[in-house]
PDB file of C-alpha atoms in Angstrom:
ATOM      1  CA  MET A1278     209.428  22.265 168.031  1.00  0.00           C
ATOM      2  CA  ALA A1279     207.885  23.372 164.722  1.00  0.00           C
ATOM      3  CA  TYR A1280     210.139  23.405 161.659  1.00  0.00           C
ATOM      4  CA  HIS A1281     209.525  25.196 158.370  1.00  0.00           C
ATOM      5  CA  LYS A1282     207.283  23.230 156.024  1.00  0.00           C
ATOM      6  CA  ASP A1283     210.041  23.067 153.370  1.00  0.00           C
ATOM      7  CA  LEU A1284     212.666  21.544 155.652  1.00  0.00           C
ATOM      8  CA  PRO A1285     213.124  17.881 154.642  1.00  0.00           C
ATOM      9  CA  ARG A1286     212.483  15.191 157.216  1.00  0.00           C
ATOM     10  CA  CYS A1287     216.022  13.849 156.744  1.00  0.00           C
ATOM     11  CA  TRP A1288     217.409  17.246 157.836  1.00  0.00           C
ATOM     12  CA  ILE A1289     215.164  17.328 160.882  1.00  0.00           C
ATOM     13  CA  GLU A1290     216.373  13.905 161.998  1.00  0.00           C
ATOM     14  CA  ILE A1291     219.997  15.160 161.915  1.00  0.00           C
ATOM     15  CA  ILE A1292     219.157  18.438 163.670  1.00  0.00           C
ATOM     16  CA  GLU A1293     217.240  16.692 166.447  1.00  0.00           C
ATOM     17  CA  LYS A1294     220.324  14.626 167.318  1.00  0.00           C
ATOM     18  CA  ASP A1295     222.586  17.688 167.737  1.00  0.00           C
ATOM     19  CA  GLU A1296     221.839  20.118 170.570  1.00  0.00           C
ATOM     20  CA  VAL A1297     223.788  22.990 168.988  1.00  0.00           C
ATOM     21  CA  LEU A1298     221.987  22.705 165.647  1.00  0.00           C
ATOM     22  CA  LYS A1299     218.676  22.233 167.398  1.00  0.00           C
ATOM     23  CA  GLU A1300     219.202  25.464 169.323  1.00  0.00           C
ATOM     24  CA  LEU A1301     220.066  27.347 166.121  1.00  0.00           C
ATOM     25  CA  TRP A1302     216.858  26.182 164.491  1.00  0.00           C
ATOM     26  CA  GLU A1303     214.864  27.026 167.621  1.00  0.00           C
ATOM     27  CA  ASP A1304     216.227  30.583 167.579  1.00  0.00           C
ATOM     28  CA  GLN A1305     215.235  31.274 163.966  1.00  0.00           C
ATOM     29  CA  ASN A1306     211.822  32.311 162.648  1.00  0.00           C
ATOM     30  CA  SER A1307     210.638  29.034 161.166  1.00  0.00           C
ATOM     31  CA  GLU A1308     207.585  30.698 159.656  1.00  0.00           C
ATOM     32  CA  TYR A1309     209.746  32.399 157.021  1.00  0.00           C
ATOM     33  CA  GLU A1310     213.058  30.509 156.927  1.00  0.00           C
ATOM     34  CA  ALA A1311     213.734  26.815 156.519  1.00  0.00           C
ATOM     35  CA  VAL A1312     217.415  27.292 157.436  1.00  0.00           C
ATOM     36  CA  PRO A1313     218.961  29.895 159.794  1.00  0.00           C
ATOM     37  CA  GLU A1314     220.287  32.832 157.789  1.00  0.00           C
ATOM     38  CA  PHE A1315     223.590  32.822 159.686  1.00  0.00           C
ATOM     39  CA  LEU A1316     223.933  29.070 159.975  1.00  0.00           C
ATOM     40  CA  PHE A1317     227.601  29.000 158.968  1.00  0.00           C
ATOM     41  CA  GLY A1318     228.688  32.055 160.927  1.00  0.00           C
ATOM     42  CA  ASN A1319     227.252  30.398 164.014  1.00  0.00           C
ATOM     43  CA  VAL A1320     229.232  27.179 163.595  1.00  0.00           C
ATOM     44  CA  TRP A1321     232.633  28.496 162.504  1.00  0.00           C
ATOM     45  CA  GLY A1322     235.155  26.379 164.347  1.00  0.00           C
ATOM     46  CA  ASP A1323     232.617  23.580 164.692  1.00  0.00           C
ATOM     47  CA  ILE A1324     231.534  23.179 161.087  1.00  0.00           C
ATOM     48  CA  GLU A1325     231.630  19.375 161.180  1.00  0.00           C
ATOM     49  CA  ARG A1326     228.229  19.506 162.872  1.00  0.00           C
ATOM     50  CA  VAL A1327     226.611  20.236 159.503  1.00  0.00           C
ATOM     51  CA  LYS A1328     228.576  17.667 157.482  1.00  0.00           C
ATOM     52  CA  PRO A1329     225.862  14.959 157.790  1.00  0.00           C
ATOM     53  CA  ILE A1330     223.410  17.325 156.093  1.00  0.00           C
ATOM     54  CA  PHE A1331     225.726  17.779 153.105  1.00  0.00           C
ATOM     55  CA  ALA A1332     226.356  14.027 152.993  1.00  0.00           C
ATOM     56  CA  LEU A1333     222.654  13.525 152.240  1.00  0.00           C
ATOM     57  CA  TYR A1334     223.410  14.874 148.736  1.00  0.00           C
ATOM     58  CA  GLY A1335     226.299  12.561 147.948  1.00  0.00           C
ATOM     59  CA  GLU A1336     229.524  13.654 146.273  1.00  0.00           C
ATOM     60  CA  PRO A1337     228.269  17.086 145.105  1.00  0.00           C
ATOM     61  CA  GLY A1338     227.024  17.905 148.608  1.00  0.00           C
ATOM     62  CA  LEU A1339     230.338  16.933 150.168  1.00  0.00           C
ATOM     63  CA  ALA A1340     232.217  18.942 147.525  1.00  0.00           C
ATOM     64  CA  LEU A1341     230.232  22.005 148.613  1.00  0.00           C
ATOM     65  CA  TYR A1342     231.005  21.194 152.246  1.00  0.00           C
ATOM     66  CA  GLU A1343     234.748  21.112 151.454  1.00  0.00           C
ATOM     67  CA  LYS A1344     234.550  24.593 149.949  1.00  0.00           C
ATOM     68  CA  ILE A1345     232.823  25.897 153.061  1.00  0.00           C
ATOM     69  CA  LEU A1346     235.545  24.259 155.161  1.00  0.00           C
ATOM     70  CA  GLU A1347     238.085  26.300 153.209  1.00  0.00           C
ATOM     71  CA  ILE A1348     236.239  29.513 154.065  1.00  0.00           C
ATOM     72  CA  GLU A1349     236.032  28.488 157.717  1.00  0.00           C
ATOM     73  CA  ALA A1350     239.806  27.935 157.824  1.00  0.00           C
ATOM     74  CA  LEU A1351     240.508  31.318 156.219  1.00  0.00           C
ATOM     75  CA  THR A1352     238.093  33.094 158.554  1.00  0.00           C
ATOM     76  CA  LEU A1353     239.453  31.555 161.740  1.00  0.00           C
ATOM     77  CA  HIS A1354     243.044  32.156 160.612  1.00  0.00           C
ATOM     78  CA  ASN A1355     242.424  35.826 159.886  1.00  0.00           C
ATOM     79  CA  VAL A1356     240.288  37.112 162.712  1.00  0.00           C
ATOM     80  CA  THR A1357     240.120  37.394 166.448  1.00  0.00           C
ATOM     81  CA  GLU A1358     236.957  36.754 168.446  1.00  0.00           C
ATOM     82  CA  ASP A1359     236.157  40.469 168.761  1.00  0.00           C
ATOM     83  CA  ILE A1360     236.332  40.994 164.983  1.00  0.00           C
ATOM     84  CA  LEU A1361     234.262  37.866 164.390  1.00  0.00           C
ATOM     85  CA  GLU A1362     231.602  39.259 166.717  1.00  0.00           C
ATOM     86  CA  MET A1363     231.810  42.660 165.024  1.00  0.00           C
ATOM     87  CA  TYR A1364     230.974  41.098 161.667  1.00  0.00           C
ATOM     88  CA  GLU A1365     227.963  39.306 163.210  1.00  0.00           C
ATOM     89  CA  GLY A1366     228.364  35.953 161.505  1.00  0.00           C
ATOM     90  CA  TYR A1367     229.825  37.144 158.210  1.00  0.00           C
ATOM     91  CA  SER A1368     233.177  35.855 157.084  1.00  0.00           C
ATOM     92  CA  TYR A1369     236.196  38.128 156.906  1.00  0.00           C
ATOM     93  CA  VAL A1370     239.697  37.991 155.440  1.00  0.00           C
ATOM     94  CA  LYS A1371     242.464  40.561 155.935  1.00  0.00           C
ATOM     95  CA  ALA A1372     243.832  42.241 152.820  1.00  0.00           C
ATOM     96  CA  THR A1373     247.179  41.153 151.444  1.00  0.00           C
ATOM     97  CA  GLY A1374     249.583  43.418 149.589  1.00  0.00           C
ATOM     98  CA  ASN A1375     250.419  41.496 146.414  1.00  0.00           C
ATOM     99  CA  ILE A1376     249.196  44.036 143.878  1.00  0.00           C
ATOM    100  CA  GLU A1377     250.723  42.354 140.813  1.00  0.00           C
ATOM    101  CA  LEU A1378     249.026  39.041 141.594  1.00  0.00           C
ATOM    102  CA  ALA A1379     245.746  40.833 142.303  1.00  0.00           C
ATOM    103  CA  GLN A1380     245.919  42.579 138.923  1.00  0.00           C
ATOM    104  CA  GLU A1381     246.424  39.245 137.158  1.00  0.00           C
ATOM    105  CA  ILE A1382     243.436  37.711 138.928  1.00  0.00           C
ATOM    106  CA  ILE A1383     241.281  40.773 138.180  1.00  0.00           C
ATOM    107  CA  ARG A1384     242.086  40.342 134.468  1.00  0.00           C
ATOM    108  CA  ASP A1385     241.021  36.687 134.797  1.00  0.00           C
ATOM    109  CA  TYR A1386     237.816  37.833 136.499  1.00  0.00           C
ATOM    110  CA  ILE A1387     237.057  40.318 133.717  1.00  0.00           C
ATOM    111  CA  LYS A1388     237.627  37.630 131.087  1.00  0.00           C
ATOM    112  CA  ALA A1389     235.412  35.136 132.931  1.00  0.00           C
ATOM    113  CA  MET A1390     232.535  37.626 133.150  1.00  0.00           C
ATOM    114  CA  ASN A1391     232.947  38.616 129.495  1.00  0.00           C
ATOM    115  CA  ASP A1392     232.906  34.957 128.467  1.00  0.00           C
ATOM    116  CA  LEU A1393     229.604  34.527 130.321  1.00  0.00           C
ATOM    117  CA  TYR A1394     228.057  37.497 128.548  1.00  0.00           C
ATOM    118  CA  VAL A1395     229.288  36.460 125.105  1.00  0.00           C
ATOM    119  CA  ASN A1396     228.885  32.672 125.276  1.00  0.00           C
ATOM    120  CA  GLU A1397     225.971  32.203 127.687  1.00  0.00           C
ATOM    121  CA  PHE A1398     223.931  35.410 127.364  1.00  0.00           C
ATOM    122  CA  GLU A1399     224.827  35.976 123.674  1.00  0.00           C
ATOM    123  CA  GLU A1400     225.477  39.636 124.409  1.00  0.00           C
ATOM    124  CA  GLU A1401     228.478  41.893 123.927  1.00  0.00           C
ATOM    125  CA  ALA A1402     231.287  41.768 126.456  1.00  0.00           C
ATOM    126  CA  LEU A1403     230.417  43.615 129.645  1.00  0.00           C
ATOM    127  CA  LEU A1404     233.884  44.997 130.336  1.00  0.00           C
ATOM    128  CA  ASP A1405     236.994  46.180 128.537  1.00  0.00           C
ATOM    129  CA  GLU A1406     239.682  43.561 129.095  1.00  0.00           C
ATOM    130  CA  ASP A1407     242.238  46.368 129.442  1.00  0.00           C
ATOM    131  CA  ALA A1408     240.056  48.341 131.876  1.00  0.00           C
ATOM    132  CA  LYS A1409     241.853  50.671 134.243  1.00  0.00           C
ATOM    133  CA  ILE A1410     242.380  49.065 137.670  1.00  0.00           C
ATOM    134  CA  THR A1411     242.509  51.470 140.615  1.00  0.00           C
ATOM    135  CA  PHE A1412     243.384  50.365 144.138  1.00  0.00           C
ATOM    136  CA  VAL A1413     241.578  52.626 146.590  1.00  0.00           C
ATOM    137  CA  GLU A1414     243.908  54.098 149.200  1.00  0.00           C
ATOM    138  CA  PRO A1415     243.049  53.003 152.774  1.00  0.00           C
ATOM    139  CA  GLU A1416     242.257  56.536 153.919  1.00  0.00           C
ATOM    140  CA  LYS A1417     239.742  56.907 151.053  1.00  0.00           C
ATOM    141  CA  ARG A1418     238.055  53.557 151.614  1.00  0.00           C
ATOM    142  CA  ASN A1419     234.964  54.825 153.461  1.00  0.00           C
ATOM    143  CA  GLU A1420     234.401  57.568 150.909  1.00  0.00           C
ATOM    144  CA  ALA A1421     234.585  55.040 148.048  1.00  0.00           C
ATOM    145  CA  VAL A1422     232.294  52.558 149.783  1.00  0.00           C
ATOM    146  CA  ASN A1423     229.690  55.250 150.513  1.00  0.00           C
ATOM    147  CA  LYS A1424     229.797  56.488 146.913  1.00  0.00           C
ATOM    148  CA  LEU A1425     229.321  52.953 145.588  1.00  0.00           C
ATOM    149  CA  HIS A1426     226.454  52.360 148.000  1.00  0.00           C
ATOM    150  CA  ARG A1427     224.681  55.518 146.806  1.00  0.00           C
ATOM    151  CA  ALA A1428     225.133  54.459 143.183  1.00  0.00           C
ATOM    152  CA  TRP A1429     223.641  51.057 143.994  1.00  0.00           C
ATOM    153  CA  CYS A1430     220.658  52.530 145.849  1.00  0.00           C
ATOM    154  CA  GLU A1431     220.003  54.921 142.968  1.00  0.00           C
ATOM    155  CA  ASN A1432     220.153  52.061 140.415  1.00  0.00           C
ATOM    156  CA  GLN A1433     222.858  53.848 138.472  1.00  0.00           C
ATOM    157  CA  ASP A1434     223.760  52.078 135.241  1.00  0.00           C
ATOM    158  CA  THR A1435     227.008  50.264 136.089  1.00  0.00           C
ATOM    159  CA  PRO A1436     228.443  46.870 135.108  1.00  0.00           C
ATOM    160  CA  ASP A1437     228.056  45.834 138.766  1.00  0.00           C
ATOM    161  CA  LEU A1438     224.285  46.378 138.613  1.00  0.00           C
ATOM    162  CA  ASP A1439     224.050  44.674 135.223  1.00  0.00           C
ATOM    163  CA  MET A1440     225.913  41.649 136.624  1.00  0.00           C
ATOM    164  CA  TYR A1441     223.644  41.504 139.661  1.00  0.00           C
ATOM    165  CA  GLU A1442     220.526  41.350 137.491  1.00  0.00           C
ATOM    166  CA  SER A1443     221.706  39.333 134.482  1.00  0.00           C
ATOM    167  CA  ILE A1444     223.852  36.760 136.256  1.00  0.00           C
ATOM    168  CA  GLY A1445     221.266  36.274 138.981  1.00  0.00           C
ATOM    169  CA  ASP A1446     218.534  35.440 136.455  1.00  0.00           C
ATOM    170  CA  TRP A1447     220.836  33.143 134.472  1.00  0.00           C
ATOM    171  CA  TYR A1448     222.168  31.347 137.537  1.00  0.00           C
ATOM    172  CA  MET A1449     218.743  30.520 138.914  1.00  0.00           C
ATOM    173  CA  GLY A1450     217.850  28.906 135.592  1.00  0.00           C
ATOM    174  CA  LEU A1451     220.816  26.523 135.505  1.00  0.00           C
ATOM    175  CA  GLU A1452     220.434  22.747 135.523  1.00  0.00           C
ATOM    176  CA  TRP A1453     221.429  21.097 138.805  1.00  0.00           C
ATOM    177  CA  LYS A1454     222.852  17.691 139.591  1.00  0.00           C
ATOM    178  CA  GLN A1455     220.291  15.129 140.673  1.00  0.00           C
ATOM    179  CA  GLY A1456     218.740  16.100 144.018  1.00  0.00           C
ATOM    180  CA  CYS A1457     220.958  19.163 144.399  1.00  0.00           C
ATOM    181  CA  LYS A1458     218.429  21.857 143.532  1.00  0.00           C
ATOM    182  CA  GLU A1459     216.842  21.199 146.917  1.00  0.00           C
ATOM    183  CA  LEU A1460     220.164  21.794 148.679  1.00  0.00           C
ATOM    184  CA  LYS A1461     220.726  24.966 146.661  1.00  0.00           C
ATOM    185  CA  ASP A1462     217.284  26.326 147.500  1.00  0.00           C
ATOM    186  CA  LEU A1463     217.612  25.571 151.214  1.00  0.00           C
ATOM    187  CA  LEU A1464     221.107  27.053 151.625  1.00  0.00           C
ATOM    188  CA  TRP A1465     220.761  30.039 149.282  1.00  0.00           C
ATOM    189  CA  GLU A1466     220.439  32.761 151.934  1.00  0.00           C
ATOM    190  CA  SER A1467     222.809  31.070 154.393  1.00  0.00           C
ATOM    191  CA  LEU A1468     225.544  30.976 151.757  1.00  0.00           C
ATOM    192  CA  TYR A1469     224.855  34.577 150.777  1.00  0.00           C
ATOM    193  CA  ASN A1470     225.315  35.609 154.395  1.00  0.00           C
ATOM    194  CA  ILE A1471     228.833  34.187 154.539  1.00  0.00           C
ATOM    195  CA  GLU A1472     229.975  37.355 152.769  1.00  0.00           C
ATOM    196  CA  GLU A1473     226.722  39.273 152.153  1.00  0.00           C
ATOM    197  CA  ASP A1474     227.408  38.836 148.446  1.00  0.00           C
ATOM    198  CA  TYR A1475     225.600  36.567 146.000  1.00  0.00           C
ATOM    199  CA  LYS A1476     228.821  36.044 144.052  1.00  0.00           C
ATOM    200  CA  MET A1477     230.035  33.986 147.008  1.00  0.00           C
ATOM    201  CA  SER A1478     226.882  31.861 146.667  1.00  0.00           C
ATOM    202  CA  TYR A1479     227.516  31.512 142.929  1.00  0.00           C
ATOM    203  CA  TYR A1480     231.087  30.375 143.527  1.00  0.00           C
ATOM    204  CA  LEU A1481     230.204  27.860 146.213  1.00  0.00           C
ATOM    205  CA  LEU A1482     227.138  26.372 144.521  1.00  0.00           C
ATOM    206  CA  TRP A1483     228.853  25.847 141.158  1.00  0.00           C
ATOM    207  CA  VAL A1484     229.794  22.294 142.234  1.00  0.00           C
ATOM    208  CA  LEU A1485     226.086  21.454 142.365  1.00  0.00           C
ATOM    209  CA  THR A1486     225.372  22.565 138.792  1.00  0.00           C
ATOM    210  CA  ASP A1487     225.460  20.510 135.621  1.00  0.00           C
ATOM    211  CA  MET A1488     228.019  22.884 134.086  1.00  0.00           C
ATOM    212  CA  GLU A1489     231.178  20.770 134.273  1.00  0.00           C
ATOM    213  CA  GLU A1490     232.218  21.863 130.773  1.00  0.00           C
ATOM    214  CA  ILE A1491     232.745  25.423 132.053  1.00  0.00           C
ATOM    215  CA  GLU A1492     235.369  26.276 134.656  1.00  0.00           C
ATOM    216  CA  ASN A1493     233.794  28.003 137.631  1.00  0.00           C
ATOM    217  CA  PRO A1494     233.571  31.623 136.378  1.00  0.00           C
ATOM    218  CA  PHE A1495     233.477  32.905 139.949  1.00  0.00           C
ATOM    219  CA  LEU A1496     236.807  31.354 140.948  1.00  0.00           C
ATOM    220  CA  PRO A1497     238.698  34.646 140.331  1.00  0.00           C
ATOM    221  CA  TYR A1498     236.175  36.427 142.564  1.00  0.00           C
ATOM    222  CA  PHE A1499     236.888  33.900 145.312  1.00  0.00           C
ATOM    223  CA  LYS A1500     240.658  34.214 144.892  1.00  0.00           C
ATOM    224  CA  LEU A1501     240.366  37.979 145.299  1.00  0.00           C
ATOM    225  CA  TRP A1502     238.138  37.536 148.348  1.00  0.00           C
ATOM    226  CA  CYS A1503     240.828  35.286 149.839  1.00  0.00           C
ATOM    227  CA  MET A1504     243.201  38.221 149.414  1.00  0.00           C
ATOM    228  CA  GLY A1505     240.797  40.491 151.299  1.00  0.00           C
ATOM    229  CA  LEU A1506     239.908  42.453 148.144  1.00  0.00           C
ATOM    230  CA  ASP A1507     236.513  43.677 146.995  1.00  0.00           C
ATOM    231  CA  VAL A1508     236.439  44.340 143.239  1.00  0.00           C
ATOM    232  CA  ARG A1509     233.800  46.697 141.838  1.00  0.00           C
ATOM    233  CA  PHE A1510     233.139  47.192 138.130  1.00  0.00           C
ATOM    234  CA  VAL A1511     232.072  50.835 138.169  1.00  0.00           C
ATOM    235  CA  ALA A1512     232.275  51.392 134.384  1.00  0.00           C
ATOM    236  CA  LYS A1513     233.025  49.365 131.280  1.00  0.00           C
ATOM    237  CA  ASP A1514     236.582  50.633 131.382  1.00  0.00           C
ATOM    238  CA  GLU A1515     237.115  51.081 135.129  1.00  0.00           C
ATOM    239  CA  VAL A1516     237.619  48.746 138.081  1.00  0.00           C
ATOM    240  CA  LEU A1517     237.889  49.808 141.716  1.00  0.00           C
ATOM    241  CA  VAL A1518     239.633  47.553 144.222  1.00  0.00           C
ATOM    242  CA  ILE A1519     238.773  48.067 147.891  1.00  0.00           C
ATOM    243  CA  SER A1520     240.558  46.366 150.771  1.00  0.00           C
TER     244      SER A1520
END
């Protein structure tokens, strides 16, 4: 079997000893991908198979593994097999109804993003800390999602788009713990495909960075995801919450 040229030999030795992992790597296009895009979605419920790979990177690697374990537990607790198949390897959490708690966490999220812009980017705050928070009614969910998708495709000037571009560039330039940049590079797309959102990657990979002096700015995002909520910054003074 031919593996991608960027896949480390130590990974290959682990994969070759596990028939399930070996099959996953055989099924992927090794010409373009070193790691299967839906690696984690394909081992939910059996995630311990990949633990030896994370252990290669010491304590930071195992800390990342523990965070992925948390997502596995939430996913398996919240979905049935048919829903898991429907989402084709992505993770999924049912929405909860604690609006007051969600509002508090959204304010924390706004503050965390503003702190990044002011302290790290040396720019003005991206969002108003007293921005209006609107919870989209269930019957209007599809309409809201389609409208947001059109805005994204048309590159409309929104805080969401600004975050995607600015935070992405900044994040890729961070310093990483010794040996951990390799792990980040190899798992980047697989982590993205847990939720089809790079903010999930940012949250998970924070433990591999050399940024201990800053609390993980994506923790509020993750807390909201755990509540089944998708927060969109559609204007400086407006937040939409979709469940």
